[in-house]
Amino acid sequence: MLETEPNPSFLALHPTLDILYAVHGDLDLVTSYSIERETGLIGKVDSQATRGRNPVHLALDPTHRWLVIANYRTDSVVTLPVSSTGDLGPVSHVEALAGEFGPRREEQNYGRPHHVPFSPSGRWLIVPEKGFDQIVSLRLNAENGSLLEAARCRCREASGPRHIAFHPTRALAYVLNELDSTVTTYEFDDDNGSLRPVDIVSSLPRDYTGNSRASEIAVSKRGDCIYASNRGHDSIAVFQLGNDGKPASPKWLPCNGATPRFFAFDPEEEYFYVANEDSDTIVEFRPGETGELLPTGQVISTGSPTAIVFRKSLDV
């Protein structure tokens, strides 16, 4: 097992090089690691400061020249240059985000940008901000790494938008709201990066009265289901999508662990893996014909799993 920097909390793979990037929760650090093709072993290459506290998500831009990071505790999105060999340079641009705090001040006392994925076209960087109850669309200048705000969408008060997923064929996006455990459907305009809300549904059963926080969301490659995880209810909500792309009331499947902070399909979507942070397990499921998840019995024990990435293939 590799000795890493403390608390590697989210991961990203370089799409063409054997390089893994990790941000480190509660620090101000991003680290690059090399991946050995024959064995899969990784080794530390370098670290850079993120110029902000608690980086929580990272993404490579479509040109593979910039790494974008969300600093959760300092209300900023930053860019770092990526060399042709995958090495990281120091932060090139800091985009300070602004907005109005939500009413839940113990959770909304910062802007708390939580996710920085690119839209399917690669034109826009979409940033859900849990503390400001808003989603900001940014445009990356691939020549110098600067960021420019293009659009902003206000969300339901105290919803706490956390992660976003895009429909594979429709101009729709789905945002998982952490604080009120809902999924909002948006029409997404790729011409200007704007989002328009059209629907909202709960990720929890109506009779569930306990505490729970939503955490991860994904859309199936076929575009027929949405998956969302509930920490507290400890479930995966499976939403069938209608002909209009809006989710129906979900079915709930136990995650077979505690606190499902993250989940991921394998590249072919033959398996579905749930990272149960507080039971220290990754649980394997097989998706059924209608999107249901069937446990395979495979359980991997590992300390506080919070992110999973897959390399599609390695040419050995």
PDB file of C-alpha atoms in Angstrom, residues 137-247:
ATOM      1  CA  SER A 137     -21.247  28.299 -14.996  1.00  0.00           C
ATOM      2  CA  LEU A 138     -17.676  29.296 -15.825  1.00  0.00           C
ATOM      3  CA  ARG A 139     -15.772  29.480 -19.106  1.00  0.00           C
ATOM      4  CA  LEU A 140     -12.135  28.361 -19.121  1.00  0.00           C
ATOM      5  CA  ASN A 141      -9.631  30.141 -21.328  1.00  0.00           C
ATOM      6  CA  ALA A 142      -7.444  27.224 -22.431  1.00  0.00           C
ATOM      7  CA  GLU A 143      -4.623  29.570 -23.425  1.00  0.00           C
ATOM      8  CA  ASN A 144      -3.962  31.096 -20.008  1.00  0.00           C
ATOM      9  CA  GLY A 145      -6.113  29.129 -17.527  1.00  0.00           C
ATOM     10  CA  SER A 146      -8.308  32.061 -16.553  1.00  0.00           C
ATOM     11  CA  LEU A 147     -11.979  31.573 -15.640  1.00  0.00           C
ATOM     12  CA  LEU A 148     -14.891  33.852 -16.486  1.00  0.00           C
ATOM     13  CA  GLU A 149     -18.426  33.604 -15.094  1.00  0.00           C
ATOM     14  CA  ALA A 150     -21.011  33.014 -17.813  1.00  0.00           C
ATOM     15  CA  ALA A 151     -24.261  32.245 -15.987  1.00  0.00           C
ATOM     16  CA  ARG A 152     -25.687  31.808 -12.503  1.00  0.00           C
ATOM     17  CA  CYS A 153     -28.747  29.918 -11.298  1.00  0.00           C
ATOM     18  CA  ARG A 154     -30.345  30.363  -7.886  1.00  0.00           C
ATOM     19  CA  CYS A 155     -31.518  27.163  -6.192  1.00  0.00           C
ATOM     20  CA  ARG A 156     -34.136  26.457  -3.576  1.00  0.00           C
ATOM     21  CA  GLU A 157     -33.231  28.072  -0.250  1.00  0.00           C
ATOM     22  CA  ALA A 158     -31.351  25.673   2.075  1.00  0.00           C
ATOM     23  CA  SER A 159     -31.178  22.974  -0.591  1.00  0.00           C
ATOM     24  CA  GLY A 160     -27.370  22.910  -0.688  1.00  0.00           C
ATOM     25  CA  PRO A 161     -26.557  21.879  -4.299  1.00  0.00           C
ATOM     26  CA  ARG A 162     -23.664  19.417  -4.213  1.00  0.00           C
ATOM     27  CA  HIS A 163     -23.118  17.414  -7.445  1.00  0.00           C
ATOM     28  CA  ILE A 164     -24.398  17.562 -11.023  1.00  0.00           C
ATOM     29  CA  ALA A 165     -24.819  14.895 -13.724  1.00  0.00           C
ATOM     30  CA  PHE A 166     -25.758  15.352 -17.387  1.00  0.00           C
ATOM     31  CA  HIS A 167     -28.135  13.311 -19.499  1.00  0.00           C
ATOM     32  CA  PRO A 168     -26.199  11.505 -22.277  1.00  0.00           C
ATOM     33  CA  THR A 169     -28.525  12.565 -25.137  1.00  0.00           C
ATOM     34  CA  ARG A 170     -30.879  15.267 -23.857  1.00  0.00           C
ATOM     35  CA  ALA A 171     -30.132  18.897 -22.960  1.00  0.00           C
ATOM     36  CA  LEU A 172     -30.846  18.113 -19.314  1.00  0.00           C
ATOM     37  CA  ALA A 173     -28.807  18.174 -16.112  1.00  0.00           C
ATOM     38  CA  TYR A 174     -29.643  16.753 -12.696  1.00  0.00           C
ATOM     39  CA  VAL A 175     -28.384  18.358  -9.488  1.00  0.00           C
ATOM     40  CA  LEU A 176     -28.296  16.494  -6.197  1.00  0.00           C
ATOM     41  CA  ASN A 177     -29.003  18.809  -3.279  1.00  0.00           C
ATOM     42  CA  GLU A 178     -27.232  17.677  -0.136  1.00  0.00           C
ATOM     43  CA  LEU A 179     -29.083  19.522   2.608  1.00  0.00           C
ATOM     44  CA  ASP A 180     -32.706  18.804   1.663  1.00  0.00           C
ATOM     45  CA  SER A 181     -32.013  15.479  -0.134  1.00  0.00           C
ATOM     46  CA  THR A 182     -33.641  16.407  -3.430  1.00  0.00           C
ATOM     47  CA  VAL A 183     -32.835  16.070  -7.137  1.00  0.00           C
ATOM     48  CA  THR A 184     -33.538  19.077  -9.362  1.00  0.00           C
ATOM     49  CA  THR A 185     -33.877  18.654 -13.122  1.00  0.00           C
ATOM     50  CA  TYR A 186     -32.610  21.536 -15.245  1.00  0.00           C
ATOM     51  CA  GLU A 187     -32.785  22.361 -18.916  1.00  0.00           C
ATOM     52  CA  PHE A 188     -29.196  23.082 -19.922  1.00  0.00           C
ATOM     53  CA  ASP A 189     -28.380  25.563 -22.681  1.00  0.00           C
ATOM     54  CA  ASP A 190     -24.980  24.738 -24.146  1.00  0.00           C
ATOM     55  CA  ASP A 191     -24.965  27.994 -26.116  1.00  0.00           C
ATOM     56  CA  ASN A 192     -24.552  30.112 -22.976  1.00  0.00           C
ATOM     57  CA  GLY A 193     -24.038  27.644 -20.108  1.00  0.00           C
ATOM     58  CA  SER A 194     -27.314  28.513 -18.369  1.00  0.00           C
ATOM     59  CA  LEU A 195     -29.571  26.214 -16.349  1.00  0.00           C
ATOM     60  CA  ARG A 196     -33.355  26.481 -16.005  1.00  0.00           C
ATOM     61  CA  PRO A 197     -35.087  24.396 -13.309  1.00  0.00           C
ATOM     62  CA  VAL A 198     -38.073  22.323 -14.457  1.00  0.00           C
ATOM     63  CA  ASP A 199     -38.627  19.682 -11.757  1.00  0.00           C
ATOM     64  CA  ILE A 200     -37.641  18.661  -8.233  1.00  0.00           C
ATOM     65  CA  VAL A 201     -38.136  15.353  -6.390  1.00  0.00           C
ATOM     66  CA  SER A 202     -37.017  13.915  -3.057  1.00  0.00           C
ATOM     67  CA  SER A 203     -34.328  11.257  -2.836  1.00  0.00           C
ATOM     68  CA  LEU A 204     -35.827   9.974   0.444  1.00  0.00           C
ATOM     69  CA  PRO A 205     -39.003   8.006   1.220  1.00  0.00           C
ATOM     70  CA  ARG A 206     -41.921  10.098   2.450  1.00  0.00           C
ATOM     71  CA  ASP A 207     -42.085   8.125   5.691  1.00  0.00           C
ATOM     72  CA  TYR A 208     -38.384   8.518   6.521  1.00  0.00           C
ATOM     73  CA  THR A 209     -38.033  10.990   9.405  1.00  0.00           C
ATOM     74  CA  GLY A 210     -34.380  10.511  10.337  1.00  0.00           C
ATOM     75  CA  ASN A 211     -31.388  12.615   9.412  1.00  0.00           C
ATOM     76  CA  SER A 212     -29.826  12.087   6.006  1.00  0.00           C
ATOM     77  CA  ARG A 213     -27.543  13.894   3.564  1.00  0.00           C
ATOM     78  CA  ALA A 214     -27.470  13.285  -0.175  1.00  0.00           C
ATOM     79  CA  SER A 215     -24.008  12.807  -1.643  1.00  0.00           C
ATOM     80  CA  GLU A 216     -23.532  11.416  -5.178  1.00  0.00           C
ATOM     81  CA  ILE A 217     -25.520  11.337  -8.417  1.00  0.00           C
ATOM     82  CA  ALA A 218     -25.092   9.654 -11.800  1.00  0.00           C
ATOM     83  CA  VAL A 219     -27.096   9.022 -14.964  1.00  0.00           C
ATOM     84  CA  SER A 220     -26.905   5.655 -16.708  1.00  0.00           C
ATOM     85  CA  LYS A 221     -25.244   5.604 -20.146  1.00  0.00           C
ATOM     86  CA  ARG A 222     -28.579   4.530 -21.645  1.00  0.00           C
ATOM     87  CA  GLY A 223     -30.184   7.640 -20.184  1.00  0.00           C
ATOM     88  CA  ASP A 224     -33.025   5.716 -18.554  1.00  0.00           C
ATOM     89  CA  CYS A 225     -32.121   5.963 -14.848  1.00  0.00           C
ATOM     90  CA  ILE A 226     -30.673   8.324 -12.275  1.00  0.00           C
ATOM     91  CA  TYR A 227     -28.887   7.039  -9.173  1.00  0.00           C
ATOM     92  CA  ALA A 228     -28.453   9.078  -5.976  1.00  0.00           C
ATOM     93  CA  SER A 229     -26.942   8.113  -2.623  1.00  0.00           C
ATOM     94  CA  ASN A 230     -28.355   8.964   0.798  1.00  0.00           C
ATOM     95  CA  ARG A 231     -26.067   9.139   3.829  1.00  0.00           C
ATOM     96  CA  GLY A 232     -28.186   8.428   6.913  1.00  0.00           C
ATOM     97  CA  HIS A 233     -30.934   6.542   5.150  1.00  0.00           C
ATOM     98  CA  ASP A 234     -27.928   4.580   3.784  1.00  0.00           C
ATOM     99  CA  SER A 235     -29.516   3.827   0.461  1.00  0.00           C
ATOM    100  CA  ILE A 236     -29.228   4.281  -3.263  1.00  0.00           C
ATOM    101  CA  ALA A 237     -32.291   5.921  -4.788  1.00  0.00           C
ATOM    102  CA  VAL A 238     -32.983   4.663  -8.318  1.00  0.00           C
ATOM    103  CA  PHE A 239     -35.137   6.981 -10.460  1.00  0.00           C
ATOM    104  CA  GLN A 240     -36.610   5.814 -13.750  1.00  0.00           C
ATOM    105  CA  LEU A 241     -36.643   8.648 -16.294  1.00  0.00           C
ATOM    106  CA  GLY A 242     -39.795   9.394 -18.248  1.00  0.00           C
ATOM    107  CA  ASN A 243     -40.057  10.257 -21.927  1.00  0.00           C
ATOM    108  CA  ASP A 244     -39.530  13.890 -20.986  1.00  0.00           C
ATOM    109  CA  GLY A 245     -36.358  13.062 -19.055  1.00  0.00           C
ATOM    110  CA  LYS A 246     -37.888  13.865 -15.681  1.00  0.00           C
ATOM    111  CA  PRO A 247     -37.425  11.351 -12.855  1.00  0.00           C
TER     112      PRO A 247
END
